[in-house]
Backbone as a printed PyTorch tensor [residue, N CA C, xyz], in Angstrom:
tensor([[[-55.9830, -12.9520, -21.7390],
         [-55.2710, -11.7650, -22.3940],
         [-55.4490, -10.7370, -21.2040]],

        [[-56.4940, -10.5790, -20.4340],
         [-56.7480,  -9.7230, -19.5160],
         [-55.7120,  -9.9480, -18.4290]],

        [[-55.3100, -11.0690, -18.1590],
         [-54.4740, -11.6080, -16.9860],
         [-53.1240, -10.8980, -17.5130]],

        [[-52.7120, -10.9800, -18.6560],
         [-51.5890, -10.6470, -19.2530],
         [-51.2380,  -8.9900, -18.8210]],

        [[-52.3420,  -8.3090, -19.3250],
         [-52.3240,  -7.0600, -19.4180],
         [-52.4890,  -6.3530, -17.7710]],

        [[-53.2380,  -7.1330, -17.0850],
         [-53.1390,  -6.6780, -15.6340],
         [-51.8450,  -6.9790, -14.7460]],

        [[-51.4890,  -8.1490, -14.9320],
         [-50.0670,  -8.6550, -14.3070],
         [-48.8750,  -8.1700, -15.2140]],

        [[-49.0200,  -8.0110, -16.3860],
         [-47.8900,  -7.7080, -17.1820],
         [-47.5240,  -6.0960, -16.8970]],

        [[-48.4150,  -5.3320, -16.6820],
         [-48.1030,  -3.8910, -16.3350],
         [-47.5490,  -3.9560, -14.8720]],

        [[-48.1780,  -4.7710, -14.0580],
         [-47.6240,  -4.7120, -12.6540],
         [-45.8790,  -5.1690, -12.6480]],

        [[-45.7850,  -6.2360, -13.5420],
         [-44.5720,  -6.6010, -13.5150],
         [-43.3620,  -5.5680, -14.0960]],

        [[-43.9970,  -4.9270, -15.2270],
         [-43.0790,  -3.9870, -15.8640],
         [-42.8470,  -2.7910, -14.8750]],

        [[-43.9170,  -2.3560, -14.0030],
         [-43.8110,  -1.2710, -12.9160],
         [-42.5940,  -1.7290, -12.0890]],

        [[-42.7900,  -2.9750, -11.2700],
         [-41.8420,  -3.4710, -10.5420],
         [-40.4760,  -3.6750, -11.0650]],

        [[-40.2570,  -3.9840, -12.4230],
         [-39.0150,  -4.0840, -12.9020],
         [-38.3360,  -2.7920, -13.2130]],

        [[-39.1780,  -1.7830, -13.5410],
         [-38.7040,  -0.5960, -13.6800],
         [-38.1880,   0.1190, -12.3070]],

        [[-38.9380,  -0.1540, -11.1570],
         [-38.4750,   0.3590,  -9.8660],
         [-37.2560,  -0.3810,  -9.4710]],

        [[-37.0980,  -1.4420,  -9.7850],
         [-35.8560,  -2.3360,  -9.5570],
         [-34.7560,  -1.8610, -10.0660]],

        [[-34.6190,  -1.5440, -11.4930],
         [-33.8090,  -1.1140, -12.4350],
         [-33.3800,   0.2440, -11.9750]],

        [[-34.1980,   1.2010, -11.6730],
         [-33.9480,   2.6050, -11.1590],
         [-33.0160,   2.4580, -10.1190]],

        [[-33.1850,   1.5590,  -9.0280],
         [-32.3000,   1.4480,  -7.7360],
         [-30.9870,   0.8860,  -8.1890]],

        [[-30.7370,   0.1450,  -9.0970],
         [-29.5630,  -0.5470,  -9.5500],
         [-28.7360,   0.5410, -10.1040]],

        [[-27.5580,   1.0880,  -9.4140],
         [-26.7700,   2.2820, -10.0290],
         [-25.2740,   1.6780,  -9.8490]],

        [[-24.4380,   1.9940, -10.8470],
         [-23.1310,   1.7610, -10.6630],
         [-22.4600,   2.4520,  -9.4320]],

        [[-21.5710,   1.6890,  -8.6980],
         [-20.9490,   2.1620,  -7.6970],
         [-19.9660,   3.0820,  -8.1680]],

        [[-19.9100,   4.4310,  -7.3530],
         [-19.0490,   5.5440,  -7.8100],
         [-17.9400,   5.6860,  -6.7920]],

        [[-16.6720,   5.5010,  -7.2830],
         [-15.4370,   5.6530,  -6.3860],
         [-14.8250,   6.8640,  -6.4910]],

        [[-14.4280,   7.5410,  -5.7190],
         [-13.8160,   8.9510,  -5.6100],
         [-12.1620,   8.5800,  -5.3730]],

        [[-11.4830,   8.6700,  -6.5950],
         [ -9.8670,   8.7410,  -6.4100],
         [ -9.4200,  10.1260,  -6.3810]],

        [[ -8.3750,  10.0150,  -5.6650],
         [ -7.4700,  11.3320,  -5.4770],
         [ -6.1000,  10.8780,  -5.9710]],

        [[ -5.4780,  11.6300,  -6.8190],
         [ -4.1680,  11.3660,  -7.2920],
         [ -3.0950,  12.2480,  -6.4260]],

        [[ -1.8520,  11.7570,  -6.1670],
         [ -0.9620,  12.5420,  -5.5790],
         [  0.2890,  12.5260,  -6.4260]],

        [[  1.1550,  13.4170,  -6.3010],
         [  2.3230,  13.5330,  -7.3240],
         [  3.4470,  14.3160,  -6.5600]],

        [[  4.3680,  14.5570,  -7.0970],
         [  5.6120,  15.1860,  -6.4320],
         [  5.2630,  16.5920,  -5.9940]],

        [[  4.4820,  17.2630,  -6.5620],
         [  4.0790,  18.5730,  -6.1290],
         [  3.2600,  18.4250,  -4.6730]],

        [[  2.5120,  17.2280,  -4.5580],
         [  1.9010,  17.2340,  -3.1820],
         [  2.8790,  16.6550,  -2.0770]],

        [[  4.2000,  16.2790,  -2.5130],
         [  4.9360,  15.8720,  -1.3410],
         [  5.5260,  14.5230,  -1.5060]],

        [[  4.9250,  13.9130,  -2.6500],
         [  5.5970,  12.4530,  -2.9220],
         [  7.2170,  12.6350,  -3.4010]],

        [[  8.1300,  11.9860,  -2.9050],
         [  9.4040,  12.2290,  -3.1780],
         [  9.8900,  11.8000,  -4.6920]],

        [[  9.0990,  10.9490,  -5.2210],
         [  9.2410,  10.5170,  -6.5920],
         [  8.0220,   9.9970,  -7.1270]],

        [[  7.8480,  10.1000,  -8.4080],
         [  6.5940,   9.9020,  -9.2420],
         [  6.4060,   8.2800,  -9.5120]],

        [[  7.3290,   7.5530,  -9.2930],
         [  7.1800,   6.1270,  -9.6740],
         [  7.2830,   5.4310,  -8.3040]],

        [[  6.1480,   4.6540,  -8.0250],
         [  6.0730,   4.0260,  -6.6880],
         [  5.9780,   2.4060,  -7.0180]],

        [[  6.9600,   1.6180,  -6.4990],
         [  7.1180,   0.2070,  -6.5110],
         [  6.0110,  -0.5160,  -5.8630]],

        [[  5.7590,  -0.0300,  -4.4700],
         [  4.8590,  -0.7700,  -3.5870],
         [  4.2800,   0.0660,  -2.6960]],

        [[  3.2260,  -0.2870,  -2.1800],
         [  2.5330,   0.3870,  -1.1200],
         [  2.1370,  -0.5320,   0.0410]],

        [[  2.2610,   0.1170,   1.5080],
         [  2.1790,  -0.9080,   2.4820],
         [  1.3710,  -0.0830,   3.5810]],

        [[  0.2480,  -0.6720,   4.1910],
         [ -0.3480,   0.0920,   5.2220],
         [  0.2940,  -0.5480,   6.5070]],

        [[  0.8000,   0.1550,   7.5380],
         [  1.2640,  -0.3080,   8.7150],
         [  0.1190,  -0.5890,   9.7620]],

        [[  0.6190,  -1.0540,  10.7880],
         [ -0.5470,  -1.2120,  11.9420],
         [ -0.9760,   0.0750,  12.5750]],

        [[ -0.5350,   1.2740,  12.4000],
         [ -0.7390,   2.2730,  12.7420],
         [ -1.8200,   3.2350,  11.7530]],

        [[ -1.8350,   2.7500,  10.7870],
         [ -2.8380,   3.3910,   9.5680],
         [ -2.0080,   3.9990,   8.6350]],

        [[ -0.5730,   4.1760,   8.6180],
         [  0.2400,   4.9850,   7.9130],
         [  0.4170,   4.3330,   6.6040]],

        [[  0.4260,   4.7970,   5.4160],
         [  0.7690,   4.2690,   4.1900],
         [  2.1540,   4.4860,   3.9200]],

        [[  2.9160,   3.5550,   3.4760],
         [  4.4270,   3.7020,   3.0930],
         [  4.4610,   3.2430,   1.6730]],

        [[  5.0560,   4.2270,   0.9040],
         [  5.3290,   4.1180,  -0.5420],
         [  6.5650,   3.9670,  -0.8550]],

        [[  7.1170,   2.9540,  -1.4720],
         [  8.4050,   2.6240,  -1.8180],
         [  8.6430,   3.1030,  -3.2770]],

        [[  9.6650,   4.2040,  -3.3470],
         [  9.6330,   4.7160,  -4.7100],
         [ 10.8570,   4.2760,  -5.4350]],

        [[ 10.8290,   4.6990,  -6.5540],
         [ 11.9670,   4.3260,  -7.6800],
         [ 12.9900,   5.4040,  -7.7820]],

        [[ 13.8030,   5.6810,  -6.7300],
         [ 14.6800,   6.8080,  -6.6670],
         [ 14.6120,   7.7510,  -5.7220]],

        [[ 13.4700,   7.7910,  -4.8380],
         [ 13.3200,   8.8540,  -3.7900],
         [ 13.2330,   8.2030,  -2.4690]],

        [[ 13.5240,   6.9370,  -2.2130],
         [ 13.6280,   6.3310,  -0.9610],
         [ 12.1800,   5.8710,  -0.7720]],

        [[ 11.6920,   6.1160,   0.7270],
         [ 10.3210,   5.9020,   0.9310],
         [  9.6370,   6.8720,   1.4590]],

        [[  8.2120,   6.9390,   1.3030],
         [  7.2360,   8.2140,   1.7850],
         [  6.3030,   7.3240,   2.7330]],

        [[  6.1710,   8.3030,   3.8910],
         [  4.9870,   7.8320,   4.7120],
         [  3.8610,   8.7630,   4.6550]],

        [[  2.7880,   8.2620,   4.3200],
         [  1.6540,   9.1630,   4.1610],
         [  0.6540,   8.8980,   5.3040]],

        [[  0.2030,  10.0990,   5.9140],
         [ -0.8410,  10.0570,   7.0540],
         [ -2.2980,  10.2960,   6.5690]],

        [[ -2.4530,  10.5580,   5.2530],
         [ -3.7270,  10.7910,   4.7020],
         [ -3.7520,  12.2830,   4.3070]],

        [[ -2.7470,  13.0490,   4.7370],
         [ -2.7350,  14.4600,   4.4100],
         [ -1.2350,  14.8910,   4.0890]],

        [[ -0.3130,  14.4530,   4.8040],
         [  1.0230,  14.8880,   4.6020],
         [  2.0560,  13.6650,   4.0230]],

        [[  3.0280,  13.9450,   3.5420],
         [  4.0400,  12.8860,   3.2520],
         [  5.2970,  13.3090,   3.9090]],

        [[  5.9530,  12.1870,   4.4560],
         [  7.2680,  12.5170,   4.9840],
         [  8.0840,  11.4700,   4.3760]],

        [[  9.2360,  12.0190,   3.7710],
         [ 10.2610,  11.3090,   2.8260],
         [ 11.4460,  10.9380,   3.6480]],

        [[ 11.8280,   9.7430,   3.5870],
         [ 13.1310,   9.0370,   4.0160],
         [ 14.1170,   8.4850,   2.9340]],

        [[ 15.2200,   9.0270,   2.7410],
         [ 16.0830,   8.8680,   1.7910],
         [ 17.4820,   8.3740,   2.1890]],

        [[ 18.2370,   8.3100,   1.4920],
         [ 19.7400,   7.8280,   1.7500],
         [ 20.4490,   8.8290,   2.7980]],

        [[ 20.2310,  10.0420,   2.6290],
         [ 20.6870,  10.9870,   3.7440],
         [ 20.2030,  10.8730,   5.0520]],

        [[ 18.9400,  10.2710,   5.1740],
         [ 18.2740,  10.0830,   6.4560],
         [ 18.8290,   8.8320,   7.0010]],

        [[ 19.2850,   7.7610,   6.1170],
         [ 19.6830,   6.4260,   6.6740],
         [ 19.1840,   5.3910,   6.0810]],

        [[ 18.4620,   5.6540,   4.8900],
         [ 17.9520,   4.5630,   4.0680],
         [ 19.1700,   3.6850,   3.3090]],

        [[ 18.9460,   2.5420,   3.0500],
         [ 20.2140,   1.7820,   2.5000],
         [ 20.2680,   2.0520,   0.9360]],

        [[ 19.3010,   2.6090,   0.4610],
         [ 19.3950,   2.8010,  -1.2600],
         [ 18.2580,   3.5970,  -1.6250]],

        [[ 18.2880,   4.5610,  -2.8370],
         [ 17.1310,   5.1340,  -3.1840],
         [ 15.8950,   4.6140,  -3.7610]],

        [[ 16.3820,   3.3690,  -4.4240],
         [ 15.2220,   2.6030,  -5.1640],
         [ 14.6340,   1.3330,  -4.0050]],

        [[ 13.7180,   1.7030,  -3.6600],
         [ 13.2150,   0.8400,  -2.6590],
         [ 11.9630,  -0.2140,  -3.3660]],

        [[ 12.2990,  -1.2880,  -2.9870],
         [ 11.4120,  -2.3630,  -3.8380],
         [ 10.2630,  -3.1030,  -2.9000]],

        [[ 10.4480,  -3.3360,  -1.6820],
         [  9.6680,  -3.9220,  -0.7920],
         [  9.7050,  -3.3330,   0.6260]],

        [[  8.4790,  -3.4190,   1.1460],
         [  8.2270,  -3.0370,   2.7440],
         [  7.5630,  -4.2340,   3.4260]],

        [[  7.9490,  -4.1960,   4.6780],
         [  7.1890,  -5.1810,   5.6050],
         [  7.2750,  -4.5500,   7.2010]],

        [[  6.3010,  -5.2350,   8.0050],
         [  6.1730,  -4.5120,   9.2910],
         [  6.2750,  -5.7650,  10.2280]],

        [[  7.3740,  -5.7680,  11.2940],
         [  7.5940,  -6.8860,  12.2160],
         [  6.2930,  -6.8190,  13.4530]],

        [[  6.4210,  -7.7600,  14.2290],
         [  5.3790,  -7.6780,  15.6670],
         [  5.8420,  -6.1510,  16.4340]],

        [[  6.9860,  -5.9220,  16.3180],
         [  7.3680,  -4.8360,  17.2210],
         [  6.9920,  -3.4090,  16.6330]],

        [[  6.4500,  -3.3660,  15.5900],
         [  5.9770,  -2.3270,  14.6050],
         [  7.2790,  -1.5540,  13.8510]],

        [[  8.6780,  -2.2970,  13.8720],
         [  9.7620,  -1.9420,  13.2080],
         [  9.3630,  -1.9890,  11.6790]],

        [[  9.6940,  -1.1100,  10.7670],
         [  9.3650,  -1.0250,   9.4540],
         [ 10.7080,  -1.6200,   8.6800]],

        [[ 10.4640,  -2.5430,   7.8750],
         [ 11.6680,  -2.8270,   6.9940],
         [ 11.4870,  -2.6590,   5.5250]],

        [[ 12.5060,  -2.1680,   4.9740],
         [ 12.6170,  -1.7890,   3.5350],
         [ 13.6910,  -2.4340,   2.5970]],

        [[ 13.3770,  -3.0640,   1.5230],
         [ 14.3790,  -3.7100,   0.6850],
         [ 14.7100,  -2.6540,  -0.2900]],

        [[ 16.0120,  -2.7140,  -0.6190],
         [ 16.4820,  -1.6860,  -1.9960],
         [ 17.0400,  -2.4830,  -2.8410]],

        [[ 16.9910,  -2.1060,  -4.0880],
         [ 17.7390,  -2.8760,  -5.3560],
         [ 19.3300,  -3.1940,  -5.0310]],

        [[ 20.0360,  -2.3510,  -4.5180],
         [ 21.3310,  -2.5230,  -4.2520],
         [ 21.9040,  -2.3700,  -3.0760]],

        [[ 21.3720,  -1.5510,  -2.2060],
         [ 21.8290,  -1.2210,  -0.9770],
         [ 21.6310,  -2.0740,   0.2730]],

        [[ 20.7500,  -2.9040,   0.0810],
         [ 20.4840,  -4.1330,   1.2180],
         [ 19.3220,  -3.8670,   1.7820]],

        [[ 19.2210,  -4.0300,   3.0670],
         [ 17.8960,  -4.0870,   3.7770],
         [ 17.8590,  -2.8050,   4.9360]],

        [[ 16.9260,  -2.0770,   5.1580],
         [ 16.8910,  -1.1320,   6.1570],
         [ 15.7320,  -1.4070,   7.0770]],

        [[ 16.1380,  -1.4080,   8.3880],
         [ 15.2470,  -1.5540,   9.4640],
         [ 14.9960,  -0.0520,  10.0520]],

        [[ 13.6130,   0.2890,  10.3300],
         [ 13.4730,   1.6720,  10.9170],
         [ 12.5040,   1.5710,  12.0190]],

        [[ 13.1850,   1.9140,  13.2430],
         [ 12.5090,   1.6400,  14.5310],
         [ 11.2780,   2.9010,  14.8080]],

        [[ 11.3330,   3.8890,  13.9460],
         [ 10.4770,   4.9580,  14.1390],
         [ 11.4720,   6.1170,  14.5910]],

        [[ 12.5890,   5.7510,  14.8670],
         [ 13.6430,   6.8240,  15.1330],
         [ 14.9630,   6.7630,  14.4690]],

        [[ 15.2760,   5.4310,  14.4550],
         [ 16.7750,   5.1220,  13.8580],
         [ 16.7190,   4.1330,  12.8090]],

        [[ 17.4190,   4.3280,  11.9480],
         [ 17.7180,   3.6490,  10.8530],
         [ 19.0550,   2.5310,  11.0530]],

        [[ 18.7970,   1.2370,  10.6670],
         [ 19.8740,   0.2120,  10.5310],
         [ 19.7720,  -0.4480,   9.2580]],

        [[ 20.9470,  -0.4340,   8.7530],
         [ 21.1920,  -1.1550,   7.5650],
         [ 22.0280,  -2.4080,   7.4910]],

        [[ 21.4860,  -3.5610,   6.8250],
         [ 21.9360,  -4.7020,   6.7060],
         [ 22.4080,  -5.0900,   5.3490]],

        [[ 23.7040,  -5.3690,   5.3270],
         [ 24.2460,  -5.8380,   3.8580],
         [ 24.6250,  -7.2140,   3.7480]],

        [[ 25.4150,  -7.5290,   2.7030],
         [ 25.8260,  -8.7160,   2.5650],
         [ 26.8730,  -9.2090,   3.6120]],

        [[ 27.7470,  -8.3420,   3.9760],
         [ 28.6580,  -8.5620,   4.9180],
         [ 28.0910,  -8.7600,   6.3820]],

        [[ 26.6850,  -8.6080,   6.4770],
         [ 25.9750,  -8.8640,   7.7860],
         [ 25.2140, -10.2060,   7.7370]],

        [[ 25.2420, -10.8610,   6.4820],
         [ 24.9660, -12.1000,   6.4490],
         [ 23.6520, -12.1430,   5.3000]],

        [[ 23.4910, -11.2530,   4.4950],
         [ 22.4480, -11.3350,   3.5670],
         [ 23.1960, -12.1940,   2.3700]],

        [[ 22.2240, -12.7220,   1.5620],
         [ 23.0250, -13.3590,   0.2520],
         [ 23.2200, -12.5530,  -0.6430]],

        [[ 22.4120, -11.4370,  -0.7790],
         [ 22.8300, -10.6220,  -1.8100],
         [ 22.2240,  -8.9640,  -1.1960]],

        [[ 22.7350,  -7.7640,  -1.7480],
         [ 22.3030,  -6.6440,  -1.2410],
         [ 21.2520,  -6.2330,  -2.2020]],

        [[ 20.6980,  -6.8700,  -3.0920],
         [ 19.5070,  -6.5380,  -4.0290],
         [ 18.4910,  -7.3460,  -3.4960]],

        [[ 17.6680,  -6.6180,  -2.8980],
         [ 16.3790,  -7.1430,  -2.0360],
         [ 15.1880,  -6.9040,  -2.9830]],

        [[ 14.4980,  -8.0210,  -3.5060],
         [ 13.5240,  -7.9070,  -4.4030],
         [ 12.0620,  -7.8880,  -3.8480]],

        [[ 11.8780,  -8.6450,  -2.5360],
         [ 10.7160,  -8.6490,  -2.0720],
         [ 10.9340,  -9.2130,  -0.3620]],

        [[ 10.0040,  -8.7400,   0.4500],
         [  9.9830,  -8.8600,   1.9050],
         [  8.5730,  -9.4060,   2.3220]],

        [[  8.6640, -10.3970,   3.2350],
         [  7.4100, -10.8560,   3.7560],
         [  7.6760, -10.9580,   5.1790]],

        [[  6.8150, -10.7400,   6.2210],
         [  6.8280, -11.0160,   7.5140],
         [  5.9140, -12.1820,   8.0430]],

        [[  6.3410, -13.2260,   8.7660],
         [  5.6360, -14.3010,   9.1560],
         [  5.3360, -13.9620,  10.6450]],

        [[  4.2500, -13.5130,  11.0160],
         [  3.8790, -12.9650,  12.5490],
         [  3.7770, -14.2440,  13.4300]],

        [[  3.5900, -15.6160,  12.7850],
         [  3.5620, -16.7360,  13.6750],
         [  5.0140, -17.0510,  13.9940]],

        [[  5.8970, -17.0660,  13.3850],
         [  7.2970, -17.2830,  13.5220],
         [  8.2620, -16.1530,  13.8850]],

        [[  7.7320, -15.2530,  13.8830],
         [  8.3000, -13.8070,  14.0150],
         [  9.6450, -13.8630,  13.1980]],

        [[  9.6110, -14.0580,  11.9030],
         [ 10.5500, -14.1020,  10.8940],
         [ 10.4650, -13.2220,   9.6900]],

        [[ 11.6650, -12.6960,   9.3670],
         [ 11.2690, -11.9130,   8.1710],
         [ 11.8270, -12.6060,   6.9620]],

        [[ 10.9460, -12.9780,   5.8890],
         [ 11.4960, -13.6130,   4.6790],
         [ 11.9990, -12.5070,   3.5270]],

        [[ 13.1570, -12.8760,   3.0860],
         [ 13.6420, -11.8610,   2.2070],
         [ 14.1270, -12.5300,   1.0410]],

        [[ 13.6200, -11.9350,  -0.2170],
         [ 13.7890, -12.3700,  -1.5280],
         [ 14.9490, -11.5000,  -2.1910]],

        [[ 15.6670, -12.4150,  -2.6340],
         [ 16.9770, -11.3850,  -3.5310],
         [ 17.0930, -12.0460,  -4.8340]]])
């Protein structure tokens, strides 16, 4: 019985020390909305490029680039293929590619926009998904 009292209390002391050190991880989340510079409140996808920018494809506001502080919006008036952007990819040269629901595919080289549509060889102007294969240097397009 003495053994249990002596070592039992030691066990409880150690267990209490371990439990006090176990805490749930706390994550700090920050939300952004239209008032903060996001062009539209519904985001279809998010992509982080090789330079560390976050690109947000929106449902009606084109695409937004976020540097951690400020948003820059690119819409049809800037050269985007359509306002509802569904997918984002980046190629080996750093070009950004954006798929839209009915406007086709947009390539952005950081300065200029180029739009590719059905008459340029796409199967359909409605782009659902994009994936870039770095090994083969090919853009895979889901319509």
